[in-house]
XYZ file of C-alpha atoms in Angstrom:
367
model
C 121.511 95.789 79.740
C 118.515 94.150 79.925
C 117.965 92.171 76.649
C 114.949 92.562 75.188
C 115.934 96.937 75.744
C 119.508 95.986 72.818
C 119.205 97.413 69.674
C 118.301 95.020 67.112
C 121.263 95.294 64.520
C 123.764 93.939 68.059
C 121.546 90.842 67.408
C 122.244 91.146 64.091
C 126.375 91.933 64.967
C 125.578 89.009 67.125
C 124.470 86.416 64.866
C 127.072 87.219 62.418
C 129.881 87.050 64.502
C 128.506 83.934 65.595
C 128.067 82.470 62.102
C 129.862 84.227 59.658
C 132.589 84.461 61.775
C 132.612 81.544 64.177
C 134.148 83.509 66.598
C 133.853 82.080 70.188
C 131.792 84.319 72.666
C 134.210 86.247 74.754
C 135.423 87.859 71.620
C 131.562 88.504 70.749
C 131.189 89.798 73.826
C 134.214 91.934 72.752
C 133.435 92.777 69.324
C 129.863 94.077 70.425
C 131.014 96.146 73.361
C 128.640 93.398 75.289
C 128.468 91.218 78.894
C 129.571 87.700 77.683
C 125.887 86.537 79.744
C 123.936 89.363 77.107
C 125.230 87.246 74.622
C 125.156 84.436 76.005
C 121.221 84.740 76.535
C 120.664 86.691 73.321
C 122.432 83.509 71.003
C 119.630 81.309 73.057
C 116.774 83.300 72.306
C 118.284 82.784 68.922
C 118.285 79.097 68.847
C 115.300 78.749 70.017
C 113.469 80.955 67.318
C 115.111 78.743 64.647
C 117.135 82.277 63.831
C 120.642 81.701 62.636
C 122.713 83.721 60.062
C 121.535 85.757 58.140
C 118.588 86.545 58.499
C 115.226 85.963 56.521
C 114.888 89.715 54.119
C 111.616 89.847 55.448
C 112.632 90.359 59.083
C 112.843 93.684 59.758
C 113.647 94.717 63.888
C 109.651 94.868 64.738
C 109.520 90.725 63.553
C 112.651 90.274 64.512
C 112.402 91.612 68.197
C 108.593 90.089 68.101
C 109.909 86.416 67.512
C 112.819 86.570 69.676
C 110.537 88.382 73.069
C 106.875 87.065 72.693
C 106.105 85.347 75.027
C 105.801 81.163 74.284
C 101.726 79.609 74.006
C 100.548 77.038 74.870
C 98.532 74.973 73.274
C 94.779 74.495 74.004
C 94.111 72.375 77.472
C 90.603 71.763 76.144
C 91.742 67.780 75.816
C 93.545 67.662 79.012
C 92.551 67.791 82.657
C 94.280 71.109 83.748
C 94.724 70.166 88.273
C 93.654 71.893 90.948
C 97.021 74.462 91.948
C 95.173 76.063 95.198
C 94.903 71.720 96.260
C 98.155 71.008 94.565
C 99.696 74.096 96.469
C 99.116 72.644 99.948
C 99.789 69.503 99.275
C 103.392 70.744 98.754
C 103.461 72.137 101.959
C 103.510 69.537 103.452
C 106.683 67.279 104.777
C 108.330 64.881 101.936
C 105.754 66.628 99.243
C 107.551 66.843 95.556
C 106.810 68.662 92.781
C 107.867 64.646 90.890
C 105.334 63.168 93.660
C 102.358 65.090 92.898
C 102.691 64.591 88.895
C 103.107 60.774 89.417
C 99.266 61.114 91.470
C 98.421 63.659 88.193
C 99.624 61.503 85.424
C 98.102 58.215 87.489
C 94.147 59.889 86.988
C 94.977 61.287 83.578
C 96.818 59.568 81.608
C 96.758 62.327 78.996
C 98.094 64.830 80.919
C 100.887 67.369 80.649
C 104.202 65.944 80.731
C 106.821 67.318 84.219
C 107.465 69.627 82.437
C 104.657 71.734 81.295
C 102.788 70.129 84.681
C 105.704 72.334 86.905
C 105.987 75.100 84.039
C 102.765 75.560 84.739
C 102.060 75.674 88.359
C 105.308 78.471 88.581
C 102.852 80.261 85.945
C 99.739 80.011 88.403
C 101.633 80.936 91.392
C 103.597 83.879 90.210
C 99.568 85.030 90.387
C 100.417 84.879 94.542
C 102.045 87.507 97.037
C 105.887 86.780 97.504
C 105.105 85.419 101.089
C 102.217 82.756 99.726
C 104.825 82.002 96.837
C 107.521 81.055 99.042
C 106.721 77.089 99.705
C 107.278 76.755 103.721
C 106.814 73.980 104.991
C 103.864 72.141 107.683
C 104.436 73.086 111.030
C 108.571 74.466 109.621
C 108.711 78.031 110.298
C 107.064 81.252 112.664
C 108.417 84.240 111.850
C 108.220 87.177 114.117
C 109.116 91.261 114.242
C 107.557 94.691 115.303
C 105.471 97.016 113.501
C 106.797 100.097 112.152
C 103.245 102.095 112.822
C 103.052 101.509 116.734
C 99.912 101.682 118.568
C 99.161 104.276 121.331
C 97.244 104.208 124.764
C 95.343 107.902 126.179
C 96.081 108.112 129.955
C 93.129 108.774 131.996
C 93.830 111.373 133.747
C 96.601 113.879 131.382
C 95.121 112.956 128.111
C 98.607 112.060 127.037
C 99.627 109.792 124.436
C 101.753 106.314 125.458
C 103.108 104.688 122.687
C 103.278 101.088 122.808
C 104.909 98.602 120.370
C 102.698 95.749 117.928
C 103.716 92.514 118.063
C 103.780 90.363 114.960
C 104.123 86.842 114.510
C 102.675 84.095 111.746
C 103.015 80.185 111.053
C 105.223 79.603 107.554
C 102.909 76.877 105.841
C 99.793 78.496 106.859
C 99.484 81.883 107.255
C 97.837 82.407 110.350
C 98.817 85.654 112.035
C 98.358 86.722 115.437
C 99.045 90.342 117.285
C 99.104 92.342 120.348
C 100.795 95.586 121.891
C 103.322 95.304 124.257
C 104.333 97.917 125.987
C 108.156 97.817 125.200
C 110.167 95.589 122.919
C 111.682 94.937 126.312
C 113.041 91.430 127.061
C 109.833 91.129 129.095
C 108.097 92.165 126.561
C 109.304 89.805 123.493
C 109.444 86.663 125.515
C 105.586 87.509 126.966
C 104.693 88.056 123.688
C 106.322 85.132 122.612
C 104.703 83.109 125.212
C 100.881 83.941 124.451
C 101.611 83.681 120.564
C 102.231 79.988 120.935
C 99.273 79.623 122.989
C 97.082 81.192 120.816
C 98.869 78.989 118.623
C 98.398 75.758 120.227
C 102.081 74.961 119.673
C 105.488 75.331 118.147
C 106.884 75.383 115.117
C 110.252 73.656 114.977
C 112.620 76.829 113.219
C 111.566 80.234 114.850
C 112.656 83.054 112.144
C 113.085 86.766 114.232
C 114.620 90.299 112.944
C 117.514 90.627 114.250
C 116.286 93.170 117.911
C 118.358 92.927 120.914
C 115.533 90.855 122.475
C 116.200 88.096 120.521
C 119.795 88.609 119.090
C 122.497 89.127 120.838
C 124.832 90.829 118.344
C 124.071 89.568 114.669
C 126.299 87.430 112.202
C 125.195 86.357 109.115
C 126.485 82.119 110.108
C 127.045 82.645 113.715
C 124.753 84.988 115.380
C 124.671 85.147 119.647
C 121.187 84.267 120.429
C 120.270 86.052 123.708
C 120.309 83.449 125.674
C 116.475 84.090 127.610
C 115.765 83.008 124.343
C 117.319 80.618 123.585
C 116.619 79.799 127.191
C 112.601 79.654 125.929
C 113.409 78.144 122.457
C 114.013 75.269 123.534
C 111.786 75.162 126.060
C 109.642 74.951 123.352
C 111.216 72.361 121.022
C 112.475 75.127 118.857
C 115.716 76.914 117.835
C 115.931 80.843 116.065
C 117.960 80.975 112.925
C 117.613 85.336 112.589
C 117.694 86.911 108.799
C 119.885 88.088 107.367
C 120.749 91.966 108.560
C 118.680 94.352 106.452
C 117.551 91.130 104.172
C 113.452 91.634 104.203
C 113.991 89.374 101.590
C 114.329 86.687 103.775
C 111.293 86.907 105.958
C 108.266 87.852 103.398
C 105.977 85.786 104.774
C 106.390 88.501 108.343
C 106.941 91.056 106.255
C 103.642 91.389 104.781
C 101.507 90.460 107.816
C 102.881 93.176 109.466
C 101.042 95.252 106.606
C 97.957 93.384 107.173
C 98.157 94.034 110.948
C 98.612 97.614 109.939
C 96.176 98.029 107.751
C 93.053 96.043 109.068
C 93.774 96.508 112.790
C 95.656 99.415 113.144
C 93.830 101.325 110.684
C 90.949 99.788 111.161
C 90.852 100.862 115.361
C 92.340 104.447 114.593
C 89.441 106.364 115.737
C 88.968 103.944 118.944
C 90.085 105.350 122.141
C 91.555 103.022 125.015
C 92.543 103.966 128.535
C 93.682 100.452 129.307
C 95.929 97.812 127.042
C 93.850 94.837 128.153
C 90.813 96.870 126.134
C 93.330 97.712 123.554
C 94.071 94.067 123.188
C 90.793 92.673 123.144
C 89.719 94.248 120.373
C 93.204 94.391 118.188
C 92.330 89.891 118.741
C 89.185 90.741 117.258
C 90.076 92.250 114.928
C 92.922 89.803 113.844
C 90.246 86.966 114.293
C 88.766 88.353 111.698
C 91.697 88.038 109.300
C 92.634 84.653 109.504
C 88.524 83.726 109.374
C 87.871 86.219 105.760
C 89.381 84.257 102.826
C 92.077 84.851 100.914
C 91.559 86.816 97.746
C 93.930 84.460 95.142
C 93.585 80.929 97.326
C 90.068 81.375 97.912
C 90.235 80.036 101.860
C 91.114 81.552 104.719
C 94.653 81.385 107.488
C 92.648 79.747 109.824
C 91.461 76.842 106.963
C 94.842 76.665 106.140
C 95.613 76.097 109.821
C 93.504 73.484 110.773
C 94.762 71.264 106.978
C 98.657 72.175 107.202
C 100.138 73.677 110.101
C 98.293 72.246 113.410
C 99.161 68.415 112.618
C 102.421 69.203 113.017
C 102.611 71.277 115.170
C 105.426 70.107 118.502
C 102.826 70.180 121.672
C 103.093 72.712 124.389
C 105.157 71.842 126.988
C 103.079 70.772 130.592
C 103.725 74.378 131.918
C 104.411 77.676 130.702
C 107.676 79.368 130.629
C 109.435 81.201 133.442
C 111.072 84.415 132.535
C 114.334 84.167 133.546
C 116.975 87.035 133.630
C 120.863 86.499 133.222
C 123.393 88.575 135.576
C 126.906 88.476 135.653
C 128.265 87.935 139.694
C 131.505 87.578 140.966
C 132.563 86.127 143.994
C 136.465 86.335 145.868
C 137.500 83.371 146.322
C 141.051 82.299 148.118
C 142.015 86.485 147.021
C 141.119 85.559 143.476
C 138.220 87.089 141.385
C 136.257 84.856 139.125
C 133.323 85.189 137.049
C 130.516 83.174 136.904
C 126.746 83.503 135.559
C 123.590 83.131 137.687
C 119.886 82.312 136.303
C 117.455 83.913 138.149
C 114.136 82.722 137.474
C 111.008 84.754 137.768
C 107.850 83.404 139.211
C 104.580 84.701 139.942
C 103.436 87.383 138.200
C 104.866 88.832 134.910
C 106.990 92.209 135.034
C 104.512 95.002 136.127
C 105.611 96.828 132.503
C 104.355 94.094 129.915
C 101.527 92.827 132.807
C 98.362 94.145 131.282
C 99.758 93.361 128.160
C 97.750 90.922 127.061
C 94.100 89.550 128.655
C 94.396 85.681 127.860
C 96.941 84.749 130.089
């Protein structure tokens, strides 16, 4: 039960039992039929509002509720300098930077500025206006989120006119929010791996952590504590100096950044291109690249700067440089051999060389 919806007579009972009969809070909770947490919350609010027992006679239920649940107002800010919240939010993403450090730098410039507690509270109030994915503080060069879109693009077979369903791969950098998207033939391992390779080429570097969903191409066996990463995908991450930490199963809040980015790609890429007809994957990905660049170059409403600007300021300097050679797709096969009459199993890595598989060869014209 939400505290703000509790009848005021219940509050009066809580105050009376607390301050008149001196009952402990657990006994008050049992006597009033309330949860212990609700009783604790009400007593904390009453203390903050200066209420004990008896309640003043001039406080009717409406006035009592207003006194307890009206949000506190801050004193006028005319005589105090406010920090540049966007600049502070960007700085907070850099390695080692904390609110305490930023407050100390703020007070060094403004000796009569806000105390640390007010500084933090005002920053949190400003941050609440951001989208959930922007509200989370991701360190520069730390995380890369990847997923496939539920809404799918398609091609038209020029011979039959039949629609060919494709997949939309989406990746986003945690700190700057720079987005990458491309259409792939499927969600199979070759498409998944090659999309990552092209995405890292687009970002011109790699983060320390990759955060995929639990699709089979990335995670062989999902587990809350010890997920089994697909061997080829693990090999790819090692090649680029990253580790794979998948989200928990059915926990979209673990990756709000990519959830929002997928939604952006659906609205500002697929929806915009819905009236155009594409016969080849190359042409479709050319059009997708134009739309993605437009998204990354467009100033965001709340912060007032573009994803690409934030990328240049935050993520690019912190990304791991790409290795001198691109990753070569490998397949792992369990083989059997007969030695001295016995049978044992061993694993062989088959490395693909030359062109990528036929189902993915024309995925992107930027190879």
